[in-house]
XYZ file of N, CA and C in Angstrom:
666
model
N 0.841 -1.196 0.000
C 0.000 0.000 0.000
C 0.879 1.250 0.000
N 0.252 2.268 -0.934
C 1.243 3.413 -0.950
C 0.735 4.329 -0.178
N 1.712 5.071 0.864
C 1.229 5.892 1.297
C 2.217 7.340 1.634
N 1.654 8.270 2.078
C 2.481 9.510 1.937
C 3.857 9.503 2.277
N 4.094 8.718 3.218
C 5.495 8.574 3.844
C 6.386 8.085 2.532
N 5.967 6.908 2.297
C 6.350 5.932 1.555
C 6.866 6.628 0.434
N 5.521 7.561 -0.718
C 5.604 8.303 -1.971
C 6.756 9.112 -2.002
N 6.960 9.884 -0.817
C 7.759 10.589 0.145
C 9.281 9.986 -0.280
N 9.466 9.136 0.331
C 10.740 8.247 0.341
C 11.335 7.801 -0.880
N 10.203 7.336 -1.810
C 10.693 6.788 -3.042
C 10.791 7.807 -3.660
N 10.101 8.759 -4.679
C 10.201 9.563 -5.406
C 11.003 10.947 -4.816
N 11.043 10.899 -3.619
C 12.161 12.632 -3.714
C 13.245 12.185 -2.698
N 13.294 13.674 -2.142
C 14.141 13.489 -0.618
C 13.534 14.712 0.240
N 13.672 15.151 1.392
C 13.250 15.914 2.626
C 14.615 16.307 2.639
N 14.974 17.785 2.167
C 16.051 18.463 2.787
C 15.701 19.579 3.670
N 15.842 19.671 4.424
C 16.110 20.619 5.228
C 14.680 20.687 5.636
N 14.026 19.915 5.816
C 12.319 19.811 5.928
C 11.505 19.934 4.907
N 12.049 20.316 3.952
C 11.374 20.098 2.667
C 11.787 19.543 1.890
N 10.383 18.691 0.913
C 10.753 17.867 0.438
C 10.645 18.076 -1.108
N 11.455 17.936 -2.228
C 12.396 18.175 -3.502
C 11.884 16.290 -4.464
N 11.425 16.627 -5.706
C 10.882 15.179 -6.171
C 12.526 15.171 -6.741
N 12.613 13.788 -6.735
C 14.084 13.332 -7.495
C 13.576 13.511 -9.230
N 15.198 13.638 -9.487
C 15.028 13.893 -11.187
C 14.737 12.987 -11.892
N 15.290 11.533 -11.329
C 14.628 10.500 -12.228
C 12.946 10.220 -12.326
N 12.056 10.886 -10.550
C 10.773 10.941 -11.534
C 10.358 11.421 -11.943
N 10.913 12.828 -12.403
C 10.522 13.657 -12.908
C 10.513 13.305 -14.558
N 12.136 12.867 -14.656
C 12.025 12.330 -16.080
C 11.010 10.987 -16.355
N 10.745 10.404 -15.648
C 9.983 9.418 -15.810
C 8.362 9.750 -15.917
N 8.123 11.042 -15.728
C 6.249 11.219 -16.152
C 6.820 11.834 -17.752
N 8.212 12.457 -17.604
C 8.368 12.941 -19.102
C 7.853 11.199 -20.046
N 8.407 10.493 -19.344
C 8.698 9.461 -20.624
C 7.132 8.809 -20.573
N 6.362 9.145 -19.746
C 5.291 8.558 -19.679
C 4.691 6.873 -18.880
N 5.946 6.894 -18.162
C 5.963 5.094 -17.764
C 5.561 4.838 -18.596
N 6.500 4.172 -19.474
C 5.933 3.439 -21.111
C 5.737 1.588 -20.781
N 6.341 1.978 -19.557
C 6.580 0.178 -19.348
C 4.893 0.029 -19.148
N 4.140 0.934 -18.276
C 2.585 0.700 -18.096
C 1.555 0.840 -19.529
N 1.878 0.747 -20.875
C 1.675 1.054 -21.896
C 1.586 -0.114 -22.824
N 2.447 -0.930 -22.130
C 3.057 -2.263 -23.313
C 2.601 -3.592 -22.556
N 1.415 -3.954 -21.485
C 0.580 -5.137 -21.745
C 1.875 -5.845 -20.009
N 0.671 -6.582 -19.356
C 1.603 -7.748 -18.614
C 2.492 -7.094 -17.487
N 1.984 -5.710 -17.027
C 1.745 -5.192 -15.778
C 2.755 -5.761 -14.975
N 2.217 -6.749 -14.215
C 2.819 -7.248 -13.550
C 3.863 -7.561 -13.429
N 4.504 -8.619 -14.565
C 5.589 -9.331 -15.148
C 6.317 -7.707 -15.739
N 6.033 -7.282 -15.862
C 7.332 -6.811 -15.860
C 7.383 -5.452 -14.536
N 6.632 -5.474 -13.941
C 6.998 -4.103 -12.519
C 7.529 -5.329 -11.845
N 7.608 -6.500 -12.019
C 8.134 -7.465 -11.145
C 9.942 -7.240 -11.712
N 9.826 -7.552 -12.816
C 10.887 -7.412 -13.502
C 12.303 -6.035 -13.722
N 10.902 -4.772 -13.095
C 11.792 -3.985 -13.111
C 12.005 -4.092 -11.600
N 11.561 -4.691 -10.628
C 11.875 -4.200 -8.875
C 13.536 -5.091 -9.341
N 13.206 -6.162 -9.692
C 14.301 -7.226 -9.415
C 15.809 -6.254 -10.357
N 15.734 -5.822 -11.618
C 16.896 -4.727 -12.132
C 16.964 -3.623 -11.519
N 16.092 -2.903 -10.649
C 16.411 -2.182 -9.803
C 17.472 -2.461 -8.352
N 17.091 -4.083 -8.051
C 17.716 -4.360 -7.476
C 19.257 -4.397 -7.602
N 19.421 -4.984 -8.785
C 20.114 -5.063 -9.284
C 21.347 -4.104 -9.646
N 20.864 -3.163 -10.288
C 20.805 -1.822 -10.020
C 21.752 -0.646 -8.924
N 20.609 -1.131 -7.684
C 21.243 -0.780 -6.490
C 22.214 -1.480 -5.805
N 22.765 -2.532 -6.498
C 24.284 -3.750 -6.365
C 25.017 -2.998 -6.796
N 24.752 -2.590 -8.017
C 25.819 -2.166 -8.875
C 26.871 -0.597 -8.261
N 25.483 0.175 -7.851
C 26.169 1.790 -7.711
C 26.665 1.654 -6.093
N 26.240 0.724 -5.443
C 26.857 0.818 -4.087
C 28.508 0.007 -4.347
N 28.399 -1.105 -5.292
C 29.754 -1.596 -5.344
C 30.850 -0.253 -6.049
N 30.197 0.295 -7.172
C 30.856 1.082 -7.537
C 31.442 1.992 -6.771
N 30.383 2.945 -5.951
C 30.764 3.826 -4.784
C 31.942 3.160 -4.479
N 31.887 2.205 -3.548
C 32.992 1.743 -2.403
C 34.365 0.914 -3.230
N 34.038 1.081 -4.340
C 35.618 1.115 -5.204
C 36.238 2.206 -5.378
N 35.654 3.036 -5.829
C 35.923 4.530 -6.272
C 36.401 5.435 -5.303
N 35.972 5.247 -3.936
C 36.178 5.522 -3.109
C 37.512 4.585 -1.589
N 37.917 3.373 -3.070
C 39.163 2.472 -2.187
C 38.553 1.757 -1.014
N 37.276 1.557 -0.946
C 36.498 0.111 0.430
C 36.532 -0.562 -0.242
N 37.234 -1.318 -0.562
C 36.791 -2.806 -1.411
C 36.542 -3.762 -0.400
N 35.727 -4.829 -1.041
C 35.110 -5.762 0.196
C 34.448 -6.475 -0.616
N 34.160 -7.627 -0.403
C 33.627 -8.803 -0.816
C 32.322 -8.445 -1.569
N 31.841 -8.665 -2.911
C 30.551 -7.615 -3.441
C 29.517 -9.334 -3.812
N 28.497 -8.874 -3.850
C 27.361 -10.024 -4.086
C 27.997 -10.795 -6.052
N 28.190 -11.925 -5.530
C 28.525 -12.978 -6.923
C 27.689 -12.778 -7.953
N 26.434 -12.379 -8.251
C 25.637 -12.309 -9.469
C 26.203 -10.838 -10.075
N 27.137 -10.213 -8.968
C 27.749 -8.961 -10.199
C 29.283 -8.893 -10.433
N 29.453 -9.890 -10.028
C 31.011 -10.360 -10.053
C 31.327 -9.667 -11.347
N 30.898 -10.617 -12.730
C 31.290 -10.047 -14.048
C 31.161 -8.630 -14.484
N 30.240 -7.835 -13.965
C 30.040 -6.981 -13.928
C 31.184 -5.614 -13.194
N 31.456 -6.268 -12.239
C 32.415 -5.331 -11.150
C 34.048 -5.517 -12.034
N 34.115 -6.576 -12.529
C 35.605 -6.735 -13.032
C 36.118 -6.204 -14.533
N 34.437 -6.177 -15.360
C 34.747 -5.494 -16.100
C 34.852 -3.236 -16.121
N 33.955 -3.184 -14.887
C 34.061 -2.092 -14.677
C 35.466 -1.686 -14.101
N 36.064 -2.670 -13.394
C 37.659 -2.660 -13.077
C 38.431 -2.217 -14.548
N 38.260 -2.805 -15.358
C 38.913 -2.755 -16.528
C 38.821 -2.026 -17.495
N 37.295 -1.107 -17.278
C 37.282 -0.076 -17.893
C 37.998 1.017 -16.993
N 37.877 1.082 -16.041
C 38.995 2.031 -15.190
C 40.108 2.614 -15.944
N 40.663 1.283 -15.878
C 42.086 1.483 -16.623
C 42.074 1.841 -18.269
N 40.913 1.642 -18.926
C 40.858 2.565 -20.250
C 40.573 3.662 -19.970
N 40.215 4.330 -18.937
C 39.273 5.741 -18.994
C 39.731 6.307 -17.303
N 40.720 6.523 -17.466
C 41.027 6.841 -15.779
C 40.399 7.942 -15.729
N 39.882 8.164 -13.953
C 39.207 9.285 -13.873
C 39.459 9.911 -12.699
N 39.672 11.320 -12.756
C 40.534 12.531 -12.380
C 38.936 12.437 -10.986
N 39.020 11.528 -9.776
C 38.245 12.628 -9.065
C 38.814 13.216 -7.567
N 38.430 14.430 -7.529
C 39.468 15.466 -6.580
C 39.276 14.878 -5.495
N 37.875 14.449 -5.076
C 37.382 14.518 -3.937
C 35.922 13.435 -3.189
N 36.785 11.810 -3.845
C 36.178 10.746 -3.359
C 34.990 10.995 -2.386
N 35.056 11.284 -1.343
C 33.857 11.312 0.088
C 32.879 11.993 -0.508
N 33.244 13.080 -1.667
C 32.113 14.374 -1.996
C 31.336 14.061 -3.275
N 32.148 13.714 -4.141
C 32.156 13.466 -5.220
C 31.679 12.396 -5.769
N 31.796 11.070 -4.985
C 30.881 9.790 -5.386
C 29.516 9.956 -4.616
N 28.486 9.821 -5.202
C 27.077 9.824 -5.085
C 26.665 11.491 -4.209
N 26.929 12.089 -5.237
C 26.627 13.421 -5.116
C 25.338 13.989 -4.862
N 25.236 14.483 -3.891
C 23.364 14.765 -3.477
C 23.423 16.571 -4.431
N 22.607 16.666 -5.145
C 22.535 18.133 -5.606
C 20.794 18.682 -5.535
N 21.136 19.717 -5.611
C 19.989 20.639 -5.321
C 19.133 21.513 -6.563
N 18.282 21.954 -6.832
C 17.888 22.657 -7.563
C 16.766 23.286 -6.853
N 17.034 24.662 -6.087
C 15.980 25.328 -5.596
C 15.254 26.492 -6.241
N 15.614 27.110 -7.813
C 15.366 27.380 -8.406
C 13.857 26.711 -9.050
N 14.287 25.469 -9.633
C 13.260 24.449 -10.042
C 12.539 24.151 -9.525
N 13.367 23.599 -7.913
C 12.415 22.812 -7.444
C 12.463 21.184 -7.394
N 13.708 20.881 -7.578
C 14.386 19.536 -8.019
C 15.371 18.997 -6.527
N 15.550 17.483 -6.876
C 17.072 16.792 -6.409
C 17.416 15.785 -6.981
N 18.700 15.717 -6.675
C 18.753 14.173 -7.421
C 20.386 13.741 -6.620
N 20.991 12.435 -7.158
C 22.094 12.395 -6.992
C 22.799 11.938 -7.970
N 23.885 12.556 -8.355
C 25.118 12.494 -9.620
C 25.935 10.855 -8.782
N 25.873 10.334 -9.791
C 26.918 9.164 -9.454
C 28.214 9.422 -9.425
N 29.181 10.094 -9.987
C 30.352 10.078 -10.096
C 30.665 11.715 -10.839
N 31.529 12.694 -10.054
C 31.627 14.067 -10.464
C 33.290 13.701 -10.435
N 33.798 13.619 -12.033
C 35.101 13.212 -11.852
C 35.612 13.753 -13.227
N 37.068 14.078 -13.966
C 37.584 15.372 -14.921
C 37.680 13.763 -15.958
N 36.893 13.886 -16.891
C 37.088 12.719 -18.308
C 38.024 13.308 -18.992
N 39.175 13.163 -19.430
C 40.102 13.629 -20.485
C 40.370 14.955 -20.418
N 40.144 15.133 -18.965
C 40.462 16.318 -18.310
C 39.528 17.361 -18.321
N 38.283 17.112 -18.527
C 37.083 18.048 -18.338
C 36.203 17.202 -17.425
N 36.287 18.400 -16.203
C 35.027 17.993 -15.484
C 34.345 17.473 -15.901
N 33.352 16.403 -15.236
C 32.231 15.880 -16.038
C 31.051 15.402 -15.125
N 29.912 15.005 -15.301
C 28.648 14.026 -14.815
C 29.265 12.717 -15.352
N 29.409 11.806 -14.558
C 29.085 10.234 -15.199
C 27.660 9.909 -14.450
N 26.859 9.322 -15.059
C 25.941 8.445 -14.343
C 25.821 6.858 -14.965
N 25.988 6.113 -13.862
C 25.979 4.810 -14.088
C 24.845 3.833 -14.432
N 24.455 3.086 -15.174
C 23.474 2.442 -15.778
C 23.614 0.843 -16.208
N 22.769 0.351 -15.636
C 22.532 -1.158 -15.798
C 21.794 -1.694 -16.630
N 20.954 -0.818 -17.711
C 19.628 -0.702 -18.368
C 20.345 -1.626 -19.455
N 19.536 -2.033 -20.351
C 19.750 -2.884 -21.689
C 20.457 -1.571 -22.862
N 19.969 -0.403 -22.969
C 19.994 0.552 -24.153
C 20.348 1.861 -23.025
N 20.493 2.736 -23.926
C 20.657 4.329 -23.464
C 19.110 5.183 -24.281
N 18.365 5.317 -22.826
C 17.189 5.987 -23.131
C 17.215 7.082 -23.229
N 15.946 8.140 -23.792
C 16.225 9.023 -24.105
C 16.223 9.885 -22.663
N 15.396 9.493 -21.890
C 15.049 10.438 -20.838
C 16.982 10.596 -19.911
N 17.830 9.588 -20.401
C 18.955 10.051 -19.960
C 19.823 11.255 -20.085
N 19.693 11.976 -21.152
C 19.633 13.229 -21.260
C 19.150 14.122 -20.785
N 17.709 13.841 -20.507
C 16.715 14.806 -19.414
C 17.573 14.589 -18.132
N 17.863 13.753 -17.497
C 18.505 13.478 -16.181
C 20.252 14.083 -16.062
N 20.757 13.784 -17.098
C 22.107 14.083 -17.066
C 22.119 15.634 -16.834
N 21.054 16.176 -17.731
C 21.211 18.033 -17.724
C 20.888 18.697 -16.287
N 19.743 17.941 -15.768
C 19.134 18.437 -14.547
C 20.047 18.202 -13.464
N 20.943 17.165 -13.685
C 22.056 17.022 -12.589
C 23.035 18.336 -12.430
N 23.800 18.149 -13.926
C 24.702 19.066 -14.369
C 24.531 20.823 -14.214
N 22.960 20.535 -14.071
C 22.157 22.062 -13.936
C 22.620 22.615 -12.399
N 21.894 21.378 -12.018
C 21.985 21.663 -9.923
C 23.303 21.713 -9.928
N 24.335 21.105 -10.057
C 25.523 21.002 -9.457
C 25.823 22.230 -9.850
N 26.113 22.643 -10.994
C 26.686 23.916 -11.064
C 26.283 25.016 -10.739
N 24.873 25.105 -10.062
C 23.861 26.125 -9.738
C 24.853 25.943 -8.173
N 24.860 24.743 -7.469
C 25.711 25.209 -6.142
C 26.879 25.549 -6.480
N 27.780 25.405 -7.467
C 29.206 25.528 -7.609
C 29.651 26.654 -8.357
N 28.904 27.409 -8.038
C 29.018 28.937 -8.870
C 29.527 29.890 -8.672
N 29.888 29.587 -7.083
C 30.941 31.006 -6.484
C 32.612 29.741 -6.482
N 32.338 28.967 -6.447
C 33.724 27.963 -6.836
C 34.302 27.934 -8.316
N 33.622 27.918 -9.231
C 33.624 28.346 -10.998
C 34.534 27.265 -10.959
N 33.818 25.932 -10.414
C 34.357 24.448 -10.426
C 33.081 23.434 -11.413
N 33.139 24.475 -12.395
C 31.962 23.591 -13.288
C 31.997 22.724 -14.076
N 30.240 21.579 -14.042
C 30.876 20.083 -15.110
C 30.387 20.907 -16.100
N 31.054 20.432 -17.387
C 30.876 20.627 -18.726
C 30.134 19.937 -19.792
N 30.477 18.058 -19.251
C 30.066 17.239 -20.648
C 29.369 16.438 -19.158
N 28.657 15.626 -19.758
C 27.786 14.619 -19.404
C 27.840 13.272 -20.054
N 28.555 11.984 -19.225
C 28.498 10.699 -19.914
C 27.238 9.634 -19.182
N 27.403 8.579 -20.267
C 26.668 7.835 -19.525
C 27.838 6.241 -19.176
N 27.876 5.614 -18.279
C 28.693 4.357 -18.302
C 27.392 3.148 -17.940
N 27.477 2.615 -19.313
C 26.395 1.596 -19.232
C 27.101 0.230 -19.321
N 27.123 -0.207 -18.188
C 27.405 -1.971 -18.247
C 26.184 -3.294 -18.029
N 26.242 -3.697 -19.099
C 25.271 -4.500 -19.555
C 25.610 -5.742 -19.625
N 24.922 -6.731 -18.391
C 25.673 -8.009 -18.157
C 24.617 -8.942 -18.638
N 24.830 -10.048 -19.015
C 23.852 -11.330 -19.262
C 24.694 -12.519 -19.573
N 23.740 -13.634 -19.555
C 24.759 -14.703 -19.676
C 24.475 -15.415 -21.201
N 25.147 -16.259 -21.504
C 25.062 -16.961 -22.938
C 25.159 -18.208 -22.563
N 23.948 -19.125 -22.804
C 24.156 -20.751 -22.869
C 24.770 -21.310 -23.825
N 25.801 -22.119 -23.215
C 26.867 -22.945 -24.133
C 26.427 -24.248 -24.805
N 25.127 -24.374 -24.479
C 24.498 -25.566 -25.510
C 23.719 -25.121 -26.803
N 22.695 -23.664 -26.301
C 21.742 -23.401 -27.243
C 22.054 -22.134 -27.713
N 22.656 -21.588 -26.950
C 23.454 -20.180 -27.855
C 22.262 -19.057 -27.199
N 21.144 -19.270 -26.391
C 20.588 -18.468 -26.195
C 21.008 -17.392 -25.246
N 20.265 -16.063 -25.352
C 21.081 -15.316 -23.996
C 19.815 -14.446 -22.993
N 20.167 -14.468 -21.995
C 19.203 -14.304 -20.831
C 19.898 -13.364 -19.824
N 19.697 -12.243 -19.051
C 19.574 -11.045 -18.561
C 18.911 -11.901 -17.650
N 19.926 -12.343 -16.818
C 19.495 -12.846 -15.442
C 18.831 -11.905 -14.259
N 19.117 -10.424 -14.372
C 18.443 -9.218 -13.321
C 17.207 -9.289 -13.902
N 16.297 -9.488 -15.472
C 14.951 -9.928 -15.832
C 14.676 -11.376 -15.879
N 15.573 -12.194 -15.904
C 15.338 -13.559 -16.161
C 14.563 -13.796 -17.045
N 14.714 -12.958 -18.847
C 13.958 -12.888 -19.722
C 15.321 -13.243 -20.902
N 14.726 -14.058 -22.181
C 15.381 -14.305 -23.140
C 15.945 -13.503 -23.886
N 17.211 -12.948 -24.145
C 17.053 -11.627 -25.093
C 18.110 -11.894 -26.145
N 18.158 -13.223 -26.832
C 18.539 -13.520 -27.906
C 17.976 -14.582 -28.319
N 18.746 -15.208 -29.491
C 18.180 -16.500 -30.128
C 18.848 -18.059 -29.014
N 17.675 -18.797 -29.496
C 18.087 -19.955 -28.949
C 17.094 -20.944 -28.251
N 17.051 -22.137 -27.824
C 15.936 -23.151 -27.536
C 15.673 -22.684 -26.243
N 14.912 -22.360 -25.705
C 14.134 -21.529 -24.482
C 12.733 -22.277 -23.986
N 12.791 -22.118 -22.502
C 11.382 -22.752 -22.046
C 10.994 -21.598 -21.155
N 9.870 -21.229 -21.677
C 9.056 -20.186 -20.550
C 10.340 -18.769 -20.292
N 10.603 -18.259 -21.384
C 11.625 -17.396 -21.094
C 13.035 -17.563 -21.102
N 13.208 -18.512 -19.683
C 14.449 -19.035 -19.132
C 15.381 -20.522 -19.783
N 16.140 -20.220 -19.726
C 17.549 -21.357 -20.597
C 17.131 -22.669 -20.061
N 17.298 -23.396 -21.506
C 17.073 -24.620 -21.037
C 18.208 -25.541 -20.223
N 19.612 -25.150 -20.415
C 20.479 -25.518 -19.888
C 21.309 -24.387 -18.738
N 21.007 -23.674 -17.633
C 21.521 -23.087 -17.346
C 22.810 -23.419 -16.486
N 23.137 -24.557 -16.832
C 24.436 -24.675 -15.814
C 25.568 -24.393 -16.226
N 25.248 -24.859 -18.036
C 26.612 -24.794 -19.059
C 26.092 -23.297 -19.923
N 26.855 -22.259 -19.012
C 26.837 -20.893 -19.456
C 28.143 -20.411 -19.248
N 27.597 -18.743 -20.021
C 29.195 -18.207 -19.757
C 28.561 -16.763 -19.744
N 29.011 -15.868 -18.301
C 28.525 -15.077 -18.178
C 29.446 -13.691 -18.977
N 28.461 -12.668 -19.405
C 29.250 -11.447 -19.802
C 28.775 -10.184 -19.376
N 29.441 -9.205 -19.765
C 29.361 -8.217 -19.227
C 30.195 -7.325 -20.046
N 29.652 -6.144 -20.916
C 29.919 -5.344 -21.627
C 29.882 -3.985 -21.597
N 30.955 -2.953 -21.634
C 31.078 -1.783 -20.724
C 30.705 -0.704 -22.309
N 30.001 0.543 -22.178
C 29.627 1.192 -22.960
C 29.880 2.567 -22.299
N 30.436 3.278 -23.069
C 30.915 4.880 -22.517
C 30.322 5.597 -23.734
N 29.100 6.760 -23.753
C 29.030 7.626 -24.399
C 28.655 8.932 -23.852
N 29.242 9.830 -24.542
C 28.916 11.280 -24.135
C 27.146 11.348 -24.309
N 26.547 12.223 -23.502
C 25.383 12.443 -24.030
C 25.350 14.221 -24.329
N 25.019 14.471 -25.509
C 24.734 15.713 -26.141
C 23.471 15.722 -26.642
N 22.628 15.575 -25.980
C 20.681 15.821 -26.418
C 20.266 16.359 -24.835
């Protein structure tokens, strides 16, 4: 049951006694919840709690790397965490100020906004937004989110003239591939999302797999 507290909690934050809707739902009436549009309700708000979950594995492991806690992280993101290790080292990133700078709470009292920046760190030596993403694709409303971040932050950082410039997105996109039928399955949906002999969605052989995990860096300019 939803109730004020609750609406409260999920969709914004309470600063300073007042409470600010987060930017992702804001972008999300932009996009229209399209997922409530396309049939089977259920199955998939089920589907998105569980990649949310998922989700929220990902940016807390990230945090506490980025920030040098390393510590034992949950095995279903293993592949995931090692390839983000390895994009590291293609894309090193300049950040001044670990404690401040990873999962950045920003403000927009102008608007009327909050949100939090995942990672405020210099890409190829320009300040930047990264925000981190577990999603299958790069949606559009990521642009809506990247600007509104980039907006607030620099709206507080204005007597510092410590401003981000570009906005990326780092999308790592993990699933596994069965080594009998070639099919591939997005174990955070436990839905089929390639070719191959399939029962009810899920692999017919899931023991003989091979998990992956594929790292995607693009600027966003929309």
């Amino acid at each position: 049951m939803m109730t004020v507290d609750l609406f409260k909690e999920k969709f914004g934050y309470e600063i300073d006694g007042v409470w600010f809707p987060r930017v992702t739902s804001i972008t999300a009436l932009a996009n229209g919840f399209s997922f409530l549009r396309r049939g089977d309700i259920f199955g998939r708000r089920f589907g998105f709690q569980q990649a949310a979950l998922w989700g929220t594995m990902m940016h807390e492991a990230v945090g506490k790397i980025l920030k040098g806690e390393e510590e034992e992280f949950d095995a279903r993101i293993m592949v995931s965490i090692e390839t983000f290790r390895q994009w590291r080292v293609q894309y090193p990133l300049a950040i001044r100020n670990p404690a401040a700078d990873i999962e950045r709470r920003v403000l927009d009292l102008e608007r009327g906004y909050a949100g939090t920046i995942d990672i405020v760190a210099e890409v190829e030596g320009v300040l930047s937004i990264i925000d981190l993403k577990t999603s299958t694709s790069v949606a559009k409303e990521y642009g809506l989110q990247t600007a509104a971040y980039m907006n607030a932050y620099n709206a507080m950082e204005s007597e510092s003239l410590r401003m981000c410039k570009k906005r990326w997105i780092l999308r790592v996109d993990q699933y596994a591939e069965c080594l009998g039928c070639f099919a591939k399955v997005r174990e955070k949906y436990e839905t089929n999302v390639g070719n191959g002999r399939t029962k009810n969605g899920f692999l017919e052989s899931r023991i003989t797999k091979k998990i992956f995990a594929i790292p995607h860096f693009y600027e966003i300019c929309w």
